[in-house]
JSON list of C-alpha atoms in Angstrom, two decimals:
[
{"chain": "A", "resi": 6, "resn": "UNK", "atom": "CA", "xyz": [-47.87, -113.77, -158.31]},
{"chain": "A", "resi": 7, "resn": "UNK", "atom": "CA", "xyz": [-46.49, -112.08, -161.11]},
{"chain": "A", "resi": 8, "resn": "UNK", "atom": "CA", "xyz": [-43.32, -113.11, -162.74]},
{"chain": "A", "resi": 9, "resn": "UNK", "atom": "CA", "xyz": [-41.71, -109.62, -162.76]},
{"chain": "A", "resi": 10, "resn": "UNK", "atom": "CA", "xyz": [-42.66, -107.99, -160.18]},
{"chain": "A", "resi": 11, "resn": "UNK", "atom": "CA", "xyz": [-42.44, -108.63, -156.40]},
{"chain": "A", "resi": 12, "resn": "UNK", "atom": "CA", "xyz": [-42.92, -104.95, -154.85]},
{"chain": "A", "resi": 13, "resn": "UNK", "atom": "CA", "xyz": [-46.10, -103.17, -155.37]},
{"chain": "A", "resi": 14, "resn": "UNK", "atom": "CA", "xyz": [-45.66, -99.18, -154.79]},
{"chain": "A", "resi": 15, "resn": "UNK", "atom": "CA", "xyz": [-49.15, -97.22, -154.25]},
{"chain": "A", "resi": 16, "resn": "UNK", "atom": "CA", "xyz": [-50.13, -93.64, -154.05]},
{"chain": "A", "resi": 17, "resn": "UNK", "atom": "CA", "xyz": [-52.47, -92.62, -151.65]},
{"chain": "A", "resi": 18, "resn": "UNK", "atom": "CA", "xyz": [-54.90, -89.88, -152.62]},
{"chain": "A", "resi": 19, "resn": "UNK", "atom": "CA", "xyz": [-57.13, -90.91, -155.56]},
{"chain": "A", "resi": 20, "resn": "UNK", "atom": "CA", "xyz": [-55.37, -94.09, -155.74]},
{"chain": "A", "resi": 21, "resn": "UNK", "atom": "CA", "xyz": [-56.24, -96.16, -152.88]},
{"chain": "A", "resi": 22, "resn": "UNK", "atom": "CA", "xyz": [-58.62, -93.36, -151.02]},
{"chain": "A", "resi": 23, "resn": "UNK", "atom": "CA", "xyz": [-61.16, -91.36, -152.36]},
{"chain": "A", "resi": 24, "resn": "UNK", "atom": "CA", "xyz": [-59.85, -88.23, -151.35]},
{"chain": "A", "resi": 25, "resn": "UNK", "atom": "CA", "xyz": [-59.68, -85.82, -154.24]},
{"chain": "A", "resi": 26, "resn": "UNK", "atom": "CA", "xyz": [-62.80, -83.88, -153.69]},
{"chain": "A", "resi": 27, "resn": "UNK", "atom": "CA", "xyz": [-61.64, -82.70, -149.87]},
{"chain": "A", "resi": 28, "resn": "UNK", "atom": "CA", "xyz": [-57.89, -81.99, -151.43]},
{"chain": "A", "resi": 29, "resn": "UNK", "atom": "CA", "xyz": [-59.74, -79.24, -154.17]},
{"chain": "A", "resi": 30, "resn": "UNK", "atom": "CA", "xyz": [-62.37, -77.90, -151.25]},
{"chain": "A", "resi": 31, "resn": "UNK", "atom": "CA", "xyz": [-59.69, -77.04, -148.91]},
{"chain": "A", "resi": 32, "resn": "UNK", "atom": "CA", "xyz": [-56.90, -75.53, -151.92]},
{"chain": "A", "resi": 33, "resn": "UNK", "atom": "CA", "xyz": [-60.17, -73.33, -151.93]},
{"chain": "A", "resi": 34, "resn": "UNK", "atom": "CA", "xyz": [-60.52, -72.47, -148.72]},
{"chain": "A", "resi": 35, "resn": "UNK", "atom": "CA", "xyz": [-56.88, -71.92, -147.94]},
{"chain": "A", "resi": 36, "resn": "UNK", "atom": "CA", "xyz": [-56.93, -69.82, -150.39]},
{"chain": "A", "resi": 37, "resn": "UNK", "atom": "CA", "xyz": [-59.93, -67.68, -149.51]},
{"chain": "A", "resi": 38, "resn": "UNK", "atom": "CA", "xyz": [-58.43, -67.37, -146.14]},
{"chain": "A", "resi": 39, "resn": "UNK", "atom": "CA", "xyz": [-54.73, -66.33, -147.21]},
{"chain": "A", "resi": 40, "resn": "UNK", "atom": "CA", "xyz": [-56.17, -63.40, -149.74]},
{"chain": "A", "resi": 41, "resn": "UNK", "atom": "CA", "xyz": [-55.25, -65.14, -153.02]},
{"chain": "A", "resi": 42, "resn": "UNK", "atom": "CA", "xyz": [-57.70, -65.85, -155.80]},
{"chain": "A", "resi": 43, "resn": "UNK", "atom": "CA", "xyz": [-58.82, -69.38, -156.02]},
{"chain": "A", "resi": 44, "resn": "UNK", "atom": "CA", "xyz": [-58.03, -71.41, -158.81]},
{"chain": "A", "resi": 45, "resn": "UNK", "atom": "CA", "xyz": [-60.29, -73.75, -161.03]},
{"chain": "A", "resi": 46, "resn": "UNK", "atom": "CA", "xyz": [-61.12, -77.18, -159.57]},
{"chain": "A", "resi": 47, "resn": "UNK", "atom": "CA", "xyz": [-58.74, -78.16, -163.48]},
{"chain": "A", "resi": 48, "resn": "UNK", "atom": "CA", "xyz": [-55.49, -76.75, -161.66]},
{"chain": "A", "resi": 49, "resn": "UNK", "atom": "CA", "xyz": [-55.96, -77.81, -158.29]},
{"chain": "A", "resi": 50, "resn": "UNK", "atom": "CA", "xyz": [-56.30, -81.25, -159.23]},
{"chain": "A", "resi": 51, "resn": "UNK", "atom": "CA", "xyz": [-53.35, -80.94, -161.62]},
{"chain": "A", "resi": 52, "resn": "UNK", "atom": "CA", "xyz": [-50.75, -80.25, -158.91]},
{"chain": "A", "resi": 53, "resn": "UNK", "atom": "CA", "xyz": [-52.29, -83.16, -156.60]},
{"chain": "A", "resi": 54, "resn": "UNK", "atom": "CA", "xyz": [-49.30, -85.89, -155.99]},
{"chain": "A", "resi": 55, "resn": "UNK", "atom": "CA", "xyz": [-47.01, -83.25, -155.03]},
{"chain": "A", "resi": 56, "resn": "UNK", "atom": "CA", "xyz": [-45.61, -82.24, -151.86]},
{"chain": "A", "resi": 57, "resn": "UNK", "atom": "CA", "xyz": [-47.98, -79.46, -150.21]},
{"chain": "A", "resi": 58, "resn": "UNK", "atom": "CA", "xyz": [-45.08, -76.77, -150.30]},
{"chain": "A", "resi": 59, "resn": "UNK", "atom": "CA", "xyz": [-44.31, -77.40, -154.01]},
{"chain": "A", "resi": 60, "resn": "UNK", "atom": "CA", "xyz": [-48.17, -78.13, -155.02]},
{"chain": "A", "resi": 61, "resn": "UNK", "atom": "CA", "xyz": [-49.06, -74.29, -153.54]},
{"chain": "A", "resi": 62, "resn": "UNK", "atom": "CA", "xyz": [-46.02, -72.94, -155.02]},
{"chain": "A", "resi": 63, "resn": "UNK", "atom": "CA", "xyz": [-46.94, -74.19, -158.45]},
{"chain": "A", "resi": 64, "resn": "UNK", "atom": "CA", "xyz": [-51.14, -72.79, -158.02]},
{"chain": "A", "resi": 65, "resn": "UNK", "atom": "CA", "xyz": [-49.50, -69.15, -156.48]},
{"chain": "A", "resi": 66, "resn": "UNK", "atom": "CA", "xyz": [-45.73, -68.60, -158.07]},
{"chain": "A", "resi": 67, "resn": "UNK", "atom": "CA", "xyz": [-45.86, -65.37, -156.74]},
{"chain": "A", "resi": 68, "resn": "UNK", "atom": "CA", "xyz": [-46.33, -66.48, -152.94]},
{"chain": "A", "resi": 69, "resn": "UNK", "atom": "CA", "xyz": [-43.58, -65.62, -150.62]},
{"chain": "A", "resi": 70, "resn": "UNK", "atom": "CA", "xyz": [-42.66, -67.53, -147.65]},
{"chain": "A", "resi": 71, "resn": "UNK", "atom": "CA", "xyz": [-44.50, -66.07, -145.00]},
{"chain": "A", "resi": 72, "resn": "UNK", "atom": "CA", "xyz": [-47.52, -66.21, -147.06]},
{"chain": "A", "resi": 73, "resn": "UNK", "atom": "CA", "xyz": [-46.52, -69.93, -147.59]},
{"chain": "A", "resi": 74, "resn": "UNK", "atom": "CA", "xyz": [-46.21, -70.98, -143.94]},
{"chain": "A", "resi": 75, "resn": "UNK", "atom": "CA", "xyz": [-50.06, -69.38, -143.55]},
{"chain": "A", "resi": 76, "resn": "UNK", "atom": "CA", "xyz": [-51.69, -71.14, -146.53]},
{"chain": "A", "resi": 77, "resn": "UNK", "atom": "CA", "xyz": [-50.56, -74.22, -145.40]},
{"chain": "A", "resi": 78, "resn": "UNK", "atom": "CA", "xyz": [-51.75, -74.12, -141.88]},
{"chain": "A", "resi": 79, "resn": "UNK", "atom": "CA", "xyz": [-55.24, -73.27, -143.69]},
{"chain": "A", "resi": 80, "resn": "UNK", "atom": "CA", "xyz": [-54.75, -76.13, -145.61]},
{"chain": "A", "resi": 81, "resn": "UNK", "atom": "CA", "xyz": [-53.84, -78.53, -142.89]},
{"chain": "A", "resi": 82, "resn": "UNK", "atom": "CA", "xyz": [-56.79, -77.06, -140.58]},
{"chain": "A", "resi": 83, "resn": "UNK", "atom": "CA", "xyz": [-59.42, -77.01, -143.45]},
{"chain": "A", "resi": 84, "resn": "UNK", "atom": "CA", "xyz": [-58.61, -81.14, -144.51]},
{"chain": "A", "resi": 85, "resn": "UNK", "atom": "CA", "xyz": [-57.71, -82.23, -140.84]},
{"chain": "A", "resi": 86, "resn": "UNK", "atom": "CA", "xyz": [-61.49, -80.86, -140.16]},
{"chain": "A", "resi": 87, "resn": "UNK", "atom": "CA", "xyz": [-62.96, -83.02, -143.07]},
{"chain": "A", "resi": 88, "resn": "UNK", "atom": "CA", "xyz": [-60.66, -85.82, -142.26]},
{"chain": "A", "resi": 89, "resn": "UNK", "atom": "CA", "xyz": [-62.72, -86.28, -139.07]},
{"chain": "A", "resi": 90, "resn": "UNK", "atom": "CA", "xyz": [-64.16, -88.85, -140.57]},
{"chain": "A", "resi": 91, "resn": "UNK", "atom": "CA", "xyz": [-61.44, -90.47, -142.95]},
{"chain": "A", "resi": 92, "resn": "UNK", "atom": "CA", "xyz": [-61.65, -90.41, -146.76]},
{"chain": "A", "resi": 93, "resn": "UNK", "atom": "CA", "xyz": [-63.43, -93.89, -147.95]},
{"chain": "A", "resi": 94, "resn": "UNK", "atom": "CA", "xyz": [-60.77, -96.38, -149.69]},
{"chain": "A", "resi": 95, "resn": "UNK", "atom": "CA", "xyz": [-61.74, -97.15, -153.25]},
{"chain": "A", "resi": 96, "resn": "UNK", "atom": "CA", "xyz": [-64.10, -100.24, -153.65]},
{"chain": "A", "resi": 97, "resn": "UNK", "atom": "CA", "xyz": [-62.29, -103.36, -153.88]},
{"chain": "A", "resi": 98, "resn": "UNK", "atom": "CA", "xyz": [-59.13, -101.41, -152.36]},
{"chain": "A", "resi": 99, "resn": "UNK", "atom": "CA", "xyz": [-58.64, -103.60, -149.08]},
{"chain": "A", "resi": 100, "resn": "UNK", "atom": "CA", "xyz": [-59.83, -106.85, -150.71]},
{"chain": "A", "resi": 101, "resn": "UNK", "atom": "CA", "xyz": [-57.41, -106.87, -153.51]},
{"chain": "A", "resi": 102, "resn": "UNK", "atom": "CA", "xyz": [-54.24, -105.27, -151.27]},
{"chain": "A", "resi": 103, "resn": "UNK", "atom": "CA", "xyz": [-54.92, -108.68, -148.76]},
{"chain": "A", "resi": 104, "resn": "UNK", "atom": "CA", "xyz": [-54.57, -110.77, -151.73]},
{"chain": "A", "resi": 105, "resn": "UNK", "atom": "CA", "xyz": [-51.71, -108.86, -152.84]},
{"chain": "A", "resi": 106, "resn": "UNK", "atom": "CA", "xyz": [-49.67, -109.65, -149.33]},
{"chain": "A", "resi": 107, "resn": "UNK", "atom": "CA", "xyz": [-51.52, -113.17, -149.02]},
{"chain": "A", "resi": 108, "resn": "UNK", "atom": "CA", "xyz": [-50.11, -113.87, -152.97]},
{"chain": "A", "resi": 109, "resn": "UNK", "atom": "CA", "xyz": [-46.16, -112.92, -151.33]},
{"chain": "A", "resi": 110, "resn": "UNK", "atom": "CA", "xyz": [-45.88, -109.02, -152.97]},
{"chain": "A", "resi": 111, "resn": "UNK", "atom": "CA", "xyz": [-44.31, -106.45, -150.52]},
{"chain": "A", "resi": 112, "resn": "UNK", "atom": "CA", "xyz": [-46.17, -103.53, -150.48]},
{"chain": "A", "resi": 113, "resn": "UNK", "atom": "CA", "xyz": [-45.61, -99.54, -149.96]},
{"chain": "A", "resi": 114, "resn": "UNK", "atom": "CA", "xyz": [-47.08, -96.23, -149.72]},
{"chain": "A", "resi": 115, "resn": "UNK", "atom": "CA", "xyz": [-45.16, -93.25, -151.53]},
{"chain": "A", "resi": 116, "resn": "UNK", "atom": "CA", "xyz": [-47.26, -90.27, -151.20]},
{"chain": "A", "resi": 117, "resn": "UNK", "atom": "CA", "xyz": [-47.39, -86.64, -151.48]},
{"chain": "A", "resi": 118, "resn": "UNK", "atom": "CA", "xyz": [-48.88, -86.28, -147.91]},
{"chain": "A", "resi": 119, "resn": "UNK", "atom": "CA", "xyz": [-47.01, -85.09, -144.99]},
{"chain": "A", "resi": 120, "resn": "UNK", "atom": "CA", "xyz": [-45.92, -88.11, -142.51]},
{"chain": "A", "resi": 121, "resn": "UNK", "atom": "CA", "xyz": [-48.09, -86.58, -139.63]},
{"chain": "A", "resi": 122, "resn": "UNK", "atom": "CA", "xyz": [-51.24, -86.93, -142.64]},
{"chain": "A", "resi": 123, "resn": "UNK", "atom": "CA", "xyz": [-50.51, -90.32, -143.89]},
{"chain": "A", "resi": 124, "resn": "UNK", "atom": "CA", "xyz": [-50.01, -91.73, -140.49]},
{"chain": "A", "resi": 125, "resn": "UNK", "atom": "CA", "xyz": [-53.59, -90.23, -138.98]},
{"chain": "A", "resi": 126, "resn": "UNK", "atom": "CA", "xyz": [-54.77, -92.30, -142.44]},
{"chain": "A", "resi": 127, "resn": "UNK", "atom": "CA", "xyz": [-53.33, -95.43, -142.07]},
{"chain": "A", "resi": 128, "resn": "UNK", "atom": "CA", "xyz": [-53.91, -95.55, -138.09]},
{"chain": "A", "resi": 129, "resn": "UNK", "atom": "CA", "xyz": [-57.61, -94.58, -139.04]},
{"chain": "A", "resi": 130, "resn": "UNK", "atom": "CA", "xyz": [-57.86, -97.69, -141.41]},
{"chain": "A", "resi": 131, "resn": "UNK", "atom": "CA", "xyz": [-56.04, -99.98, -138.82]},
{"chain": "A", "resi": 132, "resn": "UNK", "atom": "CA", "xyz": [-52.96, -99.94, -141.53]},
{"chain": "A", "resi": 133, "resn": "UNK", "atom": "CA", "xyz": [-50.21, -98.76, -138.88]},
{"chain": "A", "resi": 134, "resn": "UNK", "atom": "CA", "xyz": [-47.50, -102.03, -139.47]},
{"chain": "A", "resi": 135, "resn": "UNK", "atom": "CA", "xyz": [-49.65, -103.15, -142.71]},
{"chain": "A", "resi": 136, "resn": "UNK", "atom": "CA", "xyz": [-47.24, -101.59, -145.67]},
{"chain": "A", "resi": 137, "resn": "UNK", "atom": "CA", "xyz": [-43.92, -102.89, -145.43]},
{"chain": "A", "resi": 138, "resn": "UNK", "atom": "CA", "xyz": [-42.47, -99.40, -146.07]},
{"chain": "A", "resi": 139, "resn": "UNK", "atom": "CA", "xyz": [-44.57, -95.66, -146.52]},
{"chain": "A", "resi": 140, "resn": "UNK", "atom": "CA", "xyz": [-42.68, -92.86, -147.56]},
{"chain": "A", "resi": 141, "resn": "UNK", "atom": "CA", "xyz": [-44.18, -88.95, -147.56]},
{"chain": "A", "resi": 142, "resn": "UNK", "atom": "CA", "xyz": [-42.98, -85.88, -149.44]},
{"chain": "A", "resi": 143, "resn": "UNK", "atom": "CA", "xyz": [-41.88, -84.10, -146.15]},
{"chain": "A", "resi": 144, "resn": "UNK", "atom": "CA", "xyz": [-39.12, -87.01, -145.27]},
{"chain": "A", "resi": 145, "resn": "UNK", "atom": "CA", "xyz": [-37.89, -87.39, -148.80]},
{"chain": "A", "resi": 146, "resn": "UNK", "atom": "CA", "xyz": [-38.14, -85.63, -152.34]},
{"chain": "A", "resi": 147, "resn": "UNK", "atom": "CA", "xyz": [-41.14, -84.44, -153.47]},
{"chain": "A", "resi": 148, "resn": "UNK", "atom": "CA", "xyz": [-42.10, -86.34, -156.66]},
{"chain": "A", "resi": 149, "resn": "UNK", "atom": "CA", "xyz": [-41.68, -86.31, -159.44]},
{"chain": "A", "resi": 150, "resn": "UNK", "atom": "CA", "xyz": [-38.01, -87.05, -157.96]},
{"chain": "A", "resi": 151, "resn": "UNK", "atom": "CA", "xyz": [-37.31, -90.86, -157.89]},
{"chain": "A", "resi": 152, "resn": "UNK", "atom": "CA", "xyz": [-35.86, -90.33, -154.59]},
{"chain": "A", "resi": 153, "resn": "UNK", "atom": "CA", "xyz": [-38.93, -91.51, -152.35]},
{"chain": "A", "resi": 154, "resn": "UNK", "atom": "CA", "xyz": [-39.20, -94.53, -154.44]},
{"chain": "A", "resi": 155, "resn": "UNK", "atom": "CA", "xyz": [-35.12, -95.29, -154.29]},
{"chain": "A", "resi": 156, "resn": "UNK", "atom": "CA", "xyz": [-35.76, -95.31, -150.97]},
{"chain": "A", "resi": 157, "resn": "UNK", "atom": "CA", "xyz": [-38.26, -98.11, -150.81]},
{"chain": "A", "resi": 158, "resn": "UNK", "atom": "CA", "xyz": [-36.56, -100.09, -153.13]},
{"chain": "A", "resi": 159, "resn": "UNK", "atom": "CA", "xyz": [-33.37, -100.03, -150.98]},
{"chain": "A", "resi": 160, "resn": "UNK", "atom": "CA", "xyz": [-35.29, -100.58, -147.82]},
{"chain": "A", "resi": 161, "resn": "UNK", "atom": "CA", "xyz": [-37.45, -103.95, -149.51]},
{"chain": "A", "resi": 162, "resn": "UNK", "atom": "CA", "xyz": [-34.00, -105.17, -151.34]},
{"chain": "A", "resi": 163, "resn": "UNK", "atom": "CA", "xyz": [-35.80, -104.82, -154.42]},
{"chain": "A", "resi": 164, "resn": "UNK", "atom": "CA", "xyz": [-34.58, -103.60, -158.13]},
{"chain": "A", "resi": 165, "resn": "UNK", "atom": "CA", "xyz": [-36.59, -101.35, -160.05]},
{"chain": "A", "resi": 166, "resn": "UNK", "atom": "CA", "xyz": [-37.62, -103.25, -162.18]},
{"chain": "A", "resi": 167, "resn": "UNK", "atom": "CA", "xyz": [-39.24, -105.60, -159.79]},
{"chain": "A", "resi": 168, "resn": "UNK", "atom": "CA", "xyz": [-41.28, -103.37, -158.77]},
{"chain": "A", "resi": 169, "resn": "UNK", "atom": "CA", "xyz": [-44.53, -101.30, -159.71]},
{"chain": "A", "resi": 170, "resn": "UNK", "atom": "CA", "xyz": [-45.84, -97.66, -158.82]},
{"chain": "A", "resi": 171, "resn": "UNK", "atom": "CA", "xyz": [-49.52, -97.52, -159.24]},
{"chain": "A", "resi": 172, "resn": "UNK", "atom": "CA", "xyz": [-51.06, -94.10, -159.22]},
{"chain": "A", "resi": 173, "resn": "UNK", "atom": "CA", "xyz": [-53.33, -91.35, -160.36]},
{"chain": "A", "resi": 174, "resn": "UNK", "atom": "CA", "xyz": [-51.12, -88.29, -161.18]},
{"chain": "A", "resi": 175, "resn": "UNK", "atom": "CA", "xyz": [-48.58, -87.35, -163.94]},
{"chain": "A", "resi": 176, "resn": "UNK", "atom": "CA", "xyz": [-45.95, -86.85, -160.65]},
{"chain": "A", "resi": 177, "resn": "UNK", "atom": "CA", "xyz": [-46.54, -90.92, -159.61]},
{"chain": "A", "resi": 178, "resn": "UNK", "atom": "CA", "xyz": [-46.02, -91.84, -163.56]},
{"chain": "A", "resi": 179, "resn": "UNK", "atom": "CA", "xyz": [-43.15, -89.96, -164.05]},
{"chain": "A", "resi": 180, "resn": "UNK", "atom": "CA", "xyz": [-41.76, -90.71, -160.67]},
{"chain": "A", "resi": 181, "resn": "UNK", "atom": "CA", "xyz": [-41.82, -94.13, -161.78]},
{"chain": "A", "resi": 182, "resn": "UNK", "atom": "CA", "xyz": [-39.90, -93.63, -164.89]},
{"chain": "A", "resi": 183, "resn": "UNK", "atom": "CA", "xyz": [-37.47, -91.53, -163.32]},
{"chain": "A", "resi": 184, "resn": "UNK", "atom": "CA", "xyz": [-36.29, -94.69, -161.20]},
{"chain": "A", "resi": 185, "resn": "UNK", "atom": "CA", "xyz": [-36.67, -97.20, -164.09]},
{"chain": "A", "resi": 186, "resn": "UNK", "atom": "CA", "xyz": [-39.59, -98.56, -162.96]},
{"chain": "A", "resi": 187, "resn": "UNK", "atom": "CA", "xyz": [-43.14, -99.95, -164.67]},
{"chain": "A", "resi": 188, "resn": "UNK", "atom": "CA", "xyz": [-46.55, -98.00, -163.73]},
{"chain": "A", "resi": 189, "resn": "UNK", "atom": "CA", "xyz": [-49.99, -98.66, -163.52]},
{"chain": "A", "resi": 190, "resn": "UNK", "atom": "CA", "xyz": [-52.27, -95.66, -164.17]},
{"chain": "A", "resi": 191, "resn": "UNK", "atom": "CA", "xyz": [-55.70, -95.05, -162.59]},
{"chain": "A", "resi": 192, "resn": "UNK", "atom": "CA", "xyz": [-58.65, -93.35, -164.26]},
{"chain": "A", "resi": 193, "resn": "UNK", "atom": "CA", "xyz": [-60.67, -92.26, -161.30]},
{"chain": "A", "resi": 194, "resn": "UNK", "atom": "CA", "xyz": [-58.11, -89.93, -159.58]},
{"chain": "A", "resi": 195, "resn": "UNK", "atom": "CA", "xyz": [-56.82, -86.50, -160.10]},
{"chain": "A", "resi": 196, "resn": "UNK", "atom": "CA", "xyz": [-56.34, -86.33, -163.83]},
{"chain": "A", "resi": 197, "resn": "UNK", "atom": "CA", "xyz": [-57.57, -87.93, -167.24]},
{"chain": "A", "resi": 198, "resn": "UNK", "atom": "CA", "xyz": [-56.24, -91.20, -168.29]},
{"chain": "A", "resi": 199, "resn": "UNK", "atom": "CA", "xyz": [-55.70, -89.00, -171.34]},
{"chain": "A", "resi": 200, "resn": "UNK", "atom": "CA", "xyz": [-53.22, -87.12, -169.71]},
{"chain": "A", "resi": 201, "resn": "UNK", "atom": "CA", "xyz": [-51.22, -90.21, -167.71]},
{"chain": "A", "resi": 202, "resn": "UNK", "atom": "CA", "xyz": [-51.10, -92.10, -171.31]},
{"chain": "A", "resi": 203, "resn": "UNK", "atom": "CA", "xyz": [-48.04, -89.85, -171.95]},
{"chain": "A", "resi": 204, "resn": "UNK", "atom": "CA", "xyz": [-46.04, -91.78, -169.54]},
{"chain": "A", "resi": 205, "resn": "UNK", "atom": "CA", "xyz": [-47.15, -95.12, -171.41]},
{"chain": "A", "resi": 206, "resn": "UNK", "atom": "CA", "xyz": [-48.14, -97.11, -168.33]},
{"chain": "A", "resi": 207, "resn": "UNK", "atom": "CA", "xyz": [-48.12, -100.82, -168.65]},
{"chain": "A", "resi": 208, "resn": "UNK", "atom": "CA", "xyz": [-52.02, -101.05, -167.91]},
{"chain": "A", "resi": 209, "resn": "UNK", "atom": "CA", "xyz": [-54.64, -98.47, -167.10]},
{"chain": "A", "resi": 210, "resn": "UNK", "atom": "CA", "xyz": [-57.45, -99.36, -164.87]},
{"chain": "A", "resi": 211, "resn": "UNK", "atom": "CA", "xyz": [-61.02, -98.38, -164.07]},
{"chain": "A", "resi": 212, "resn": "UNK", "atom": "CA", "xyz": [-61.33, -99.95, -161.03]},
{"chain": "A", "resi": 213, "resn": "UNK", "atom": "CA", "xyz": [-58.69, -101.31, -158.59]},
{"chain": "A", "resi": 214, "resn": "UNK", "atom": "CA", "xyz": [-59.41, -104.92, -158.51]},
{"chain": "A", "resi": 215, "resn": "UNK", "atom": "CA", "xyz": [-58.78, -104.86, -161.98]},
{"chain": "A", "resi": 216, "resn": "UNK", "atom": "CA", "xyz": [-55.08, -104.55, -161.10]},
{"chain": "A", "resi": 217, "resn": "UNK", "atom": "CA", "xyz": [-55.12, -107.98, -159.23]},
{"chain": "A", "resi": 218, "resn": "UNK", "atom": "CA", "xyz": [-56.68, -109.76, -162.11]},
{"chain": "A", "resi": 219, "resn": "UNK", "atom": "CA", "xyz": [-53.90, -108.40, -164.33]},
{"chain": "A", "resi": 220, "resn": "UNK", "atom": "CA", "xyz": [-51.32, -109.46, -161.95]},
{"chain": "A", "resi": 221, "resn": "UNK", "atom": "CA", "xyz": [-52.84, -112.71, -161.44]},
{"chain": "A", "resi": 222, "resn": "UNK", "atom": "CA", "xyz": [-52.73, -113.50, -165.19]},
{"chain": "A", "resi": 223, "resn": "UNK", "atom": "CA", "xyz": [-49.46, -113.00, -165.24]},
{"chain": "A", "resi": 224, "resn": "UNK", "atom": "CA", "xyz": [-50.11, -110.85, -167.90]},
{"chain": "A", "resi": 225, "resn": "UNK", "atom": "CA", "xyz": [-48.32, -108.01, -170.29]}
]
């Protein structure tokens, strides 16, 4: 186990599952149903990590919020029909979180996901009581507020920095500095590892397991 940290905080979508494509497809098809011009697969994947309300609001500033109410139900009925069968977790995802609890880490969830989405996920993985906490964006602040991960930190008796957000998006990166925590940046999620350097992680990864090897080094 790692000497400094003994909570490990994970985003869902590109993080753990591989989920991204289904996210862009249906931004595309809500929006082809709701009467607004799509936007590139570049923009939808930039506002991925946020809540669904504040992620549409970003793509469509000019939506009102009747509009709102029927883009999202597009949304929700477009990915709840690809979700039939549930996004595939990351290779080595499963492996290395069992070796995380085995090792003594807490874990936790804090996604942008609605509760009713993440807990369809987890029940289709057979993860209902596995995370010692999950928090979604529509019980909580959407990130990049530290909020959600405040939260988790309270509920696991845990001080920030004793704990780690690992994620995929600017919103998990800068969620984690917000509350004074560490970060871990992933390169196969929504955005360029480019892009998450800004919020100097203390490692970037190309593949998950390569987190536990870090942590099992005990390294910086």
């Amino acid at each position: 186990m790692h000497p400094d940290y003994k909570l490990l905080i994970f985003d869902w979508d590109g993080t753990l599952a591989d989920s991204i494509g289904r996210i862009v497809e249906s931004m595309h098809a809500s929006a082809d149903r709701s009467g607004f011009p799509r936007r590139d697969d570049y923009a939808v994947k930039g506002i991925i990590g946020l809540g669904l309300p504040e992620a549409i609001r970003t793509l469509y500033p000019e939506i009102d919020d009747g509009q709102l109410v029927v883009f999202r139900q597009h949304y929700a009925d477009h990915y709840i029909a690809l979700e039939a069968e549930p996004s595939p977790l990351f290779a080595g995802v499963v492996q290395s979180l069992d070796a995380f609890r085995d090792e003594g880490y807490q874990l936790a969830v804090a996604t942008g996901k609605a509760r009713r989405g993440l807990d369809r996920v987890l029940k289709a993985h057979g993860w209902e009581g596995y995370f010692d906490i999950t928090r979604a964006a529509d019980e909580t602040a959407s990130k990049p507020h530290p909020l959600m991960l405040e939260e988790i930190l309270a509920h696991c008796g845990v001080g920030p920095r004793q704990a780690l957000m690992v994620g995929d998006s600017s919103f998990d990166l800068l969620m984690a500095r917000n509350a004074g925590m560490d970060s871990v940046a992933v390169s196969y999620g929504a955005q360029s590892i480019e892009a998450l350097q800004a919020f100097e992680p203390r490692l970037s990864i190309d593949r998950f397991p390569q987190l536990h090897a870090w942590l099992s080094q005990g390294a910086d």
